[in-house]
Short mmCIF file of C-alpha atoms and ligand atoms in Angstrom, two decimals:
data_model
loop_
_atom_site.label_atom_id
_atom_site.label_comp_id
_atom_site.label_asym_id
_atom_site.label_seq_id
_atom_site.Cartn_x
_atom_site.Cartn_y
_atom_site.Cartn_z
CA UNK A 1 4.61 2.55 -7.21
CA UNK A 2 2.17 3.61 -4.65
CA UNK A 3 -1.59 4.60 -5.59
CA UNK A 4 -3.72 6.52 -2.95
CA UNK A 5 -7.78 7.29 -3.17
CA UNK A 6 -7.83 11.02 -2.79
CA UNK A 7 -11.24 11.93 -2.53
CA UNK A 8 -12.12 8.51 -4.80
CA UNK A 9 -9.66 9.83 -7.47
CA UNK A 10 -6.71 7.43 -7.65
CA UNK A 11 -3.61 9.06 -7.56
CA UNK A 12 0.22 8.30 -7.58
CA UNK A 13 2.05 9.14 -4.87
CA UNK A 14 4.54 11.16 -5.23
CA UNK A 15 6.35 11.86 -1.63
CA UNK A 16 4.66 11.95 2.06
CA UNK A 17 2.79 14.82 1.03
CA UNK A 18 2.52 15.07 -3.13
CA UNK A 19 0.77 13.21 -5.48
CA UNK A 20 -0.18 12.98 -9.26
CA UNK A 21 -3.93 12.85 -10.28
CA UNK A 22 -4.40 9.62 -12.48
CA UNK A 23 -6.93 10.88 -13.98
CA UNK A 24 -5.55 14.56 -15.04
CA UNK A 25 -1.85 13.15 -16.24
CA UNK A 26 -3.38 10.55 -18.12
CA UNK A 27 -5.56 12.99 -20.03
CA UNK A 28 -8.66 10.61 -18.78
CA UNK A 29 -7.21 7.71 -20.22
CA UNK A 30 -7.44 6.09 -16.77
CA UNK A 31 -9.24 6.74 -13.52
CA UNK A 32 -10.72 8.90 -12.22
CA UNK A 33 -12.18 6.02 -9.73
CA UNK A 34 -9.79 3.79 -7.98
CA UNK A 35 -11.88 0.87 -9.38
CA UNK A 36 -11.09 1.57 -13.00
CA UNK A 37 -7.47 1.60 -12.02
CA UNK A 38 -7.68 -1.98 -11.41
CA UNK A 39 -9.67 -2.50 -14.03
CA UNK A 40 -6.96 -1.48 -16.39
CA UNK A 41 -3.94 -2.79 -13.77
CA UNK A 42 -1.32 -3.62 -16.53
CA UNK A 43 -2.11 -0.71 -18.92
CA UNK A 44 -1.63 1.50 -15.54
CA UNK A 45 1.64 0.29 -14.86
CA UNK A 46 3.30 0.67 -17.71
CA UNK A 47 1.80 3.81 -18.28
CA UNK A 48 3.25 5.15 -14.86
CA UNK A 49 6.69 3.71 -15.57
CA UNK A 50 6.89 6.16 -18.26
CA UNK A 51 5.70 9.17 -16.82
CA UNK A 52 7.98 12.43 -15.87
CA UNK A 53 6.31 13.93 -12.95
CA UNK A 54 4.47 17.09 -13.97
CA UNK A 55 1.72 18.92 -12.19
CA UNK A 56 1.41 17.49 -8.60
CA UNK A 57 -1.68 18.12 -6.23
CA UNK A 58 -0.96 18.05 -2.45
CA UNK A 59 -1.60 14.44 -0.58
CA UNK A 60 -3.85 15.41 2.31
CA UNK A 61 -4.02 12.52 4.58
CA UNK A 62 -7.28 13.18 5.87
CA UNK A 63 -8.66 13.21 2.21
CA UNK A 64 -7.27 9.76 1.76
CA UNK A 65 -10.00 6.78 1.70
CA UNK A 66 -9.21 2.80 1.45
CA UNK A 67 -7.14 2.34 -1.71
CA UNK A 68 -9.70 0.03 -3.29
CA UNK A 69 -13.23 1.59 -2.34
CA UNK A 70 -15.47 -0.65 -4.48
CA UNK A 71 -13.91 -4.06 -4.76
CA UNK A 72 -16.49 -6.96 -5.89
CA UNK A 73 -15.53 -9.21 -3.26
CA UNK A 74 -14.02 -8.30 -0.07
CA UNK A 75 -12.32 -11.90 1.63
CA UNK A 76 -10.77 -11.77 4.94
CA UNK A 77 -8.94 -14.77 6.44
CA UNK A 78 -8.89 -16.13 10.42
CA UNK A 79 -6.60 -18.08 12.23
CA UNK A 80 -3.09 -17.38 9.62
CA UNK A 81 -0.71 -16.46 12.51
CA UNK A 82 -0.17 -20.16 15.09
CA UNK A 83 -0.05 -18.29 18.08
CA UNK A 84 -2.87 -15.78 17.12
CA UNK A 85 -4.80 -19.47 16.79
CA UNK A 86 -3.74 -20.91 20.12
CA UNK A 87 -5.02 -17.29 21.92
CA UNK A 88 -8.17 -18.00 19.98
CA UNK A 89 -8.49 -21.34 21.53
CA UNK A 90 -8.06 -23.31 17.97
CA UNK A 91 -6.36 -25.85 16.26
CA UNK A 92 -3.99 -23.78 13.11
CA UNK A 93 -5.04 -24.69 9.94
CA UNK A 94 -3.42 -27.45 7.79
CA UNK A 95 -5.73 -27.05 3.99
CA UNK A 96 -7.97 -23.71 4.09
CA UNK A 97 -8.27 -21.18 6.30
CA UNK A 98 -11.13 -20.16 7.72
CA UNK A 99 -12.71 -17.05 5.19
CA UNK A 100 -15.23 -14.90 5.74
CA UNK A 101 -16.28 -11.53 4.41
CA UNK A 102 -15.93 -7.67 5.68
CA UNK A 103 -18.95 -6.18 4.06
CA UNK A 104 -17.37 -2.91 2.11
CA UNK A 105 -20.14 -0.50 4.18
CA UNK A 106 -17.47 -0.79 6.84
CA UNK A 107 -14.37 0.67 4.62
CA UNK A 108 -12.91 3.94 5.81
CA UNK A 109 -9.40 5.79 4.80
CA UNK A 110 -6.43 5.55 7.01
CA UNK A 111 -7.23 7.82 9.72
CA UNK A 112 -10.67 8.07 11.26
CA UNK A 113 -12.67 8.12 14.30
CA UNK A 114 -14.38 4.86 15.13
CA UNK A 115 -17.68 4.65 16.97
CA UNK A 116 -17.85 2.06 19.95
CA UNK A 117 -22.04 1.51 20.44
CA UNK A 118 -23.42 0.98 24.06
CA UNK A 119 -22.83 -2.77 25.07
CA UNK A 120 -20.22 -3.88 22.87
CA UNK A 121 -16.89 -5.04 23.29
CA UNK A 122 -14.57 -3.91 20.57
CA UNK A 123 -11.40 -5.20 19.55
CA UNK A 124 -8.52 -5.07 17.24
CA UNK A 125 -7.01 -7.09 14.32
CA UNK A 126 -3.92 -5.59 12.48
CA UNK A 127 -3.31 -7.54 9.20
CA UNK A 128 -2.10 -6.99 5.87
CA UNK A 129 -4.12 -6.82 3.46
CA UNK A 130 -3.91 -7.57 -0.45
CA UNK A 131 -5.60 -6.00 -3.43
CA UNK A 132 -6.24 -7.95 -6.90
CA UNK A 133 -4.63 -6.63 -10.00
CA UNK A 134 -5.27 -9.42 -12.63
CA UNK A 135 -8.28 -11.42 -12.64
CA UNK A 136 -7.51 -15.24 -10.69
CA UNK A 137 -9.01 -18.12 -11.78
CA UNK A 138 -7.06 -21.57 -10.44
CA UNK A 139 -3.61 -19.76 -10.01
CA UNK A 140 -0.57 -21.82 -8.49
CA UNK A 141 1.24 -19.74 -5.89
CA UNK A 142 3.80 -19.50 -7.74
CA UNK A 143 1.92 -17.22 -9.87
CA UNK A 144 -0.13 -15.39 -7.14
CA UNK A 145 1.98 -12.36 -7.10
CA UNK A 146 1.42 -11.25 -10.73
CA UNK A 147 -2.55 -11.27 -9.69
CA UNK A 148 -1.68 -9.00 -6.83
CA UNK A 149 -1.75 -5.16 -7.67
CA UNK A 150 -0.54 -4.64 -3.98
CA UNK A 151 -0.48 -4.46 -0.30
CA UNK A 152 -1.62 -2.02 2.04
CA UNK A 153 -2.15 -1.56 5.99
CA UNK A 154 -5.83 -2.95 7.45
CA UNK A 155 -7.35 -2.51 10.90
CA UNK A 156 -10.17 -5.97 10.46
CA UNK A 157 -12.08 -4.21 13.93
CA UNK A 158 -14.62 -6.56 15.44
CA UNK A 159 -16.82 -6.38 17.87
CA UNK A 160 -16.71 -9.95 19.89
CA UNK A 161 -19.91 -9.99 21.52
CA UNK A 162 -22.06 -10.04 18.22
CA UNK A 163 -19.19 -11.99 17.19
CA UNK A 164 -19.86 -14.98 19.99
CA UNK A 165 -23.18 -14.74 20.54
CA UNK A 166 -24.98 -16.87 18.97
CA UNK A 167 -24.83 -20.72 17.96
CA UNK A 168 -22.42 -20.06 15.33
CA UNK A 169 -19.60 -17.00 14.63
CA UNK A 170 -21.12 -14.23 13.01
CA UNK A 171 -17.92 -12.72 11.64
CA UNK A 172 -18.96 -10.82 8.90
CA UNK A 173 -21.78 -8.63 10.54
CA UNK A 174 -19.76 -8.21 13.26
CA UNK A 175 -16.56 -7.17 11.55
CA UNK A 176 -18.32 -4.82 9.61
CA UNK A 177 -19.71 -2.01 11.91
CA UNK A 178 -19.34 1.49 10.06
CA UNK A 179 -15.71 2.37 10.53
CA UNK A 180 -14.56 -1.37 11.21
CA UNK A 181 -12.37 -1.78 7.89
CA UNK A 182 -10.07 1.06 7.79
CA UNK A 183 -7.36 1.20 4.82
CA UNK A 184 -4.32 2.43 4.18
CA UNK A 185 -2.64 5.08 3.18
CA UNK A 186 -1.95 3.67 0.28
CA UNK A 187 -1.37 0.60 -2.13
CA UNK A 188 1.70 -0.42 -2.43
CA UNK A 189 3.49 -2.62 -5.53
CA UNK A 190 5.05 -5.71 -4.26
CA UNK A 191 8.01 -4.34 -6.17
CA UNK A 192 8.39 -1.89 -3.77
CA UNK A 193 9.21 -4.07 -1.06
CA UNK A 194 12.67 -5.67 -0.32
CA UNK A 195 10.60 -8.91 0.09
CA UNK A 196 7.09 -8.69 0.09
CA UNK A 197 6.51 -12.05 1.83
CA UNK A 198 8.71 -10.96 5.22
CA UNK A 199 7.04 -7.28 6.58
CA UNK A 200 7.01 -6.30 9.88
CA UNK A 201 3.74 -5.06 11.54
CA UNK A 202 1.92 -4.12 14.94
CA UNK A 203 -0.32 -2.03 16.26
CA UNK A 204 -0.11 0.10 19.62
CA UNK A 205 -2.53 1.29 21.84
CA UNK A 206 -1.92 4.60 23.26
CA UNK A 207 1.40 4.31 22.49
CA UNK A 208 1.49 0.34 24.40
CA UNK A 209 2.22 -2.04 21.47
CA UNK A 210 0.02 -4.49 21.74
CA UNK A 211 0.52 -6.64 18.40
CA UNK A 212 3.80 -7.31 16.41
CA UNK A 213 5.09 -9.78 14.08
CA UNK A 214 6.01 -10.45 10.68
CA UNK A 215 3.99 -11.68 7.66
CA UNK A 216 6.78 -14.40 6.88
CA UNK A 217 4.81 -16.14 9.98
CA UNK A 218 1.15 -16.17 8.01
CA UNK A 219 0.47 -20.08 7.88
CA UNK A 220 -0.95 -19.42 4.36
CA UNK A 221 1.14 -16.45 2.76
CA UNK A 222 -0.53 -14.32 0.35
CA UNK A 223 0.31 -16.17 -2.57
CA UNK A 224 -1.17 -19.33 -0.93
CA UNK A 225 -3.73 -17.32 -0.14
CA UNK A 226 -4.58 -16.10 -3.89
CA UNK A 227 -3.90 -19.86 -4.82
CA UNK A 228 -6.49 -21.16 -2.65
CA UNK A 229 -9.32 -18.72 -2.79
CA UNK A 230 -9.37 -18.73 -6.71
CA UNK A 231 -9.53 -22.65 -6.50
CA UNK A 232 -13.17 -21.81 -5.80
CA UNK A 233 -14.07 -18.52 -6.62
CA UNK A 234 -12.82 -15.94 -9.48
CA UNK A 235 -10.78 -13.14 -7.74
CA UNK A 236 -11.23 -9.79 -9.77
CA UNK A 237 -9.41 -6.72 -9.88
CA UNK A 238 -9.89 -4.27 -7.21
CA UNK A 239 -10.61 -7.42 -5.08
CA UNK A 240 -9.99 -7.12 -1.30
CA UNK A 241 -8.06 -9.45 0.95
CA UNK A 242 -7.47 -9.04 4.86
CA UNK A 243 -4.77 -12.18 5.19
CA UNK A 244 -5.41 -12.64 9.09
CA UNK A 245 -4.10 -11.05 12.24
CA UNK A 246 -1.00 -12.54 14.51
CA UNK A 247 -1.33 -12.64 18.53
CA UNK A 248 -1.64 -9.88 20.84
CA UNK A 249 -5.72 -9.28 20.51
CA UNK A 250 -7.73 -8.05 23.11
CA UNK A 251 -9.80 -11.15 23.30
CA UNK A 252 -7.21 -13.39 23.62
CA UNK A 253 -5.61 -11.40 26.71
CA UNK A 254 -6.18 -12.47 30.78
CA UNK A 255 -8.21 -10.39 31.85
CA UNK A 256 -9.47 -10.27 28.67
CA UNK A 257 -9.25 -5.97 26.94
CA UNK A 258 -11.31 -4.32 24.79
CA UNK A 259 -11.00 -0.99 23.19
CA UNK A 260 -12.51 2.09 25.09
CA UNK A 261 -13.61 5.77 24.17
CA UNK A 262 -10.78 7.91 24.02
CA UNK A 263 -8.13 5.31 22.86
CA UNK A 264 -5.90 6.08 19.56
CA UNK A 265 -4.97 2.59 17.89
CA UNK A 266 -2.21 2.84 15.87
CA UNK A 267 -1.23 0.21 13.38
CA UNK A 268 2.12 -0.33 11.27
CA UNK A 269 3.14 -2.48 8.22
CA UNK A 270 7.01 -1.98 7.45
CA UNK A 271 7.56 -0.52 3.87
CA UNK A 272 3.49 0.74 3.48
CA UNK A 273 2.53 2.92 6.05
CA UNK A 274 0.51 3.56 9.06
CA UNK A 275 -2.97 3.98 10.15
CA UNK A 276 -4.15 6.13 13.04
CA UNK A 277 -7.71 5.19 14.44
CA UNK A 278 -9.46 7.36 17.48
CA UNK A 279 -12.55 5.49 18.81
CA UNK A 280 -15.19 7.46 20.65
CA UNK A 281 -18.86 6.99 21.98
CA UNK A 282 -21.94 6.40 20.95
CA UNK A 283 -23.86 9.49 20.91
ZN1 LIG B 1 -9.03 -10.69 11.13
#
């Protein structure tokens, strides 16, 4: 199953270019908000199983927003690829991650134009990224998956100078410039995919790839991911995760690259779908 936000209504995609209106074919039993989806995960499911495709509206991809708009928490995870670690100048880590936060101010829908502002140097992160289906309180990872509604594509932009400047990182103001969390197209099942632990993805500037590996190399896979964030904190439906970026950043790079005005960045996860980003000046 794959659920889009079209125009914040949740819908079920259909093919590239139809979809079903939650919302409408459920007779308002769920939706219309992508967040009440989530909120009723299981009852969704089933209910879609069972449904003969009726009435479809047409999926616009420039409609489409991030396919969970208004999550409670949004977690996003550093250092999960060992060689996207070593360009970063770290040790990998052995318990926990580091996690930090993309405040949701930043979401945007699959394809958008991205603002670069006057002395900053932007750069880009290509991960997938997770949404909670099941609330997750102390969950092995052996359970993780059932807690996991689905994946989707994630661009987790950042802007390294507010990143580095100061005494500390200050990753989560300056991942979360407007535009700096785009989602998408869609969320898809874990069902879906041949194996959901082993997807390819990259991302390509101008057409130059300039990330690409798979997620079977994440240090802490997503259900070790879901296992150790609810050791600490509830996870709740709707719930956002960016699970980390492999190599191939700009920052990592001799001579270092950042993105510039004018560049298309165009990111891939095998089985989900593709995000197109053009970034352009400040006025
Ligand atoms: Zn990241």
């Amino acid at each position: 199953m794959r659920i889009a936000n079209l125009d914040n209504r949740a819908a079920l995609v259909v093919d590239s270019d139809r979809a079903v209106d939650i919302a409408t074919a459920s007779q308002g039993r769920f939706g219309p908000g992508l967040q009440s989806v989530y909120e009723s995960w299981q009852e969704v499911v089933e209910w879609a199983a069972s449904l003969s495709p009726g009435d479809t509206i047409a999926l616009d991809r420039a409609r489409l927003g991030a396919p969970s708009p208004e999550p409670r928490q949004v977690f996003a995870i550093g250092l999960n690829y060992q060689a996207h670690a070593a360009e970063s100048g770290f040790e990998a880590p052995t318990q926990l991650p580091p996690v930090f936060t993309k405040y949701v101010s930043s979401f945007a829908g699959p394809d958008s134009e991205v603002v670069i502002p006057e002395g900053t140097t932007v750069d880009w992160e290509v991960e997938l990224v997770a949404v909670i289906g099941r609330t997750a309180r102390r969950v092995t990872a052996h359970d993780a998956w059932s807690h996991v509604a689905g994946l989707t594509v994630g661009q987790d932009i950042s802007e390294r100078t507010a990143q580095l400047r100061g005494p500390a990182p200050q990753f989560g103001l300056a991942k979360s410039l407007p535009g700096f969390s785009p989602q998408g197209p869609w969320l898809v099942t874990p069902d879906e995919l041949d194996n959901p632990d082993d997807l390819e993805l990259g991302c390509s500037i101008d057409g130059e790839q300039v990330q690409k590996s798979r997620t079977s190399d994440l240090i802490f896979s997503v259900p070790r991911i879901v296992a150790a964030l609810s050791e600490t904190v509830t996870l709740y439906p709707g719930d956002v995760i960016f699970t980390g970026t492999p190599a191939g950043v700009g920052m990592g790079r001799t001579p270092q690259r950042f993105l510039r005005p004018g560049e298309k960045l165009d990111s891939w996860i095998s089985g989900i779908g593709e995000l197109h980003q053009r970034f352009v000046a400040e006025d």
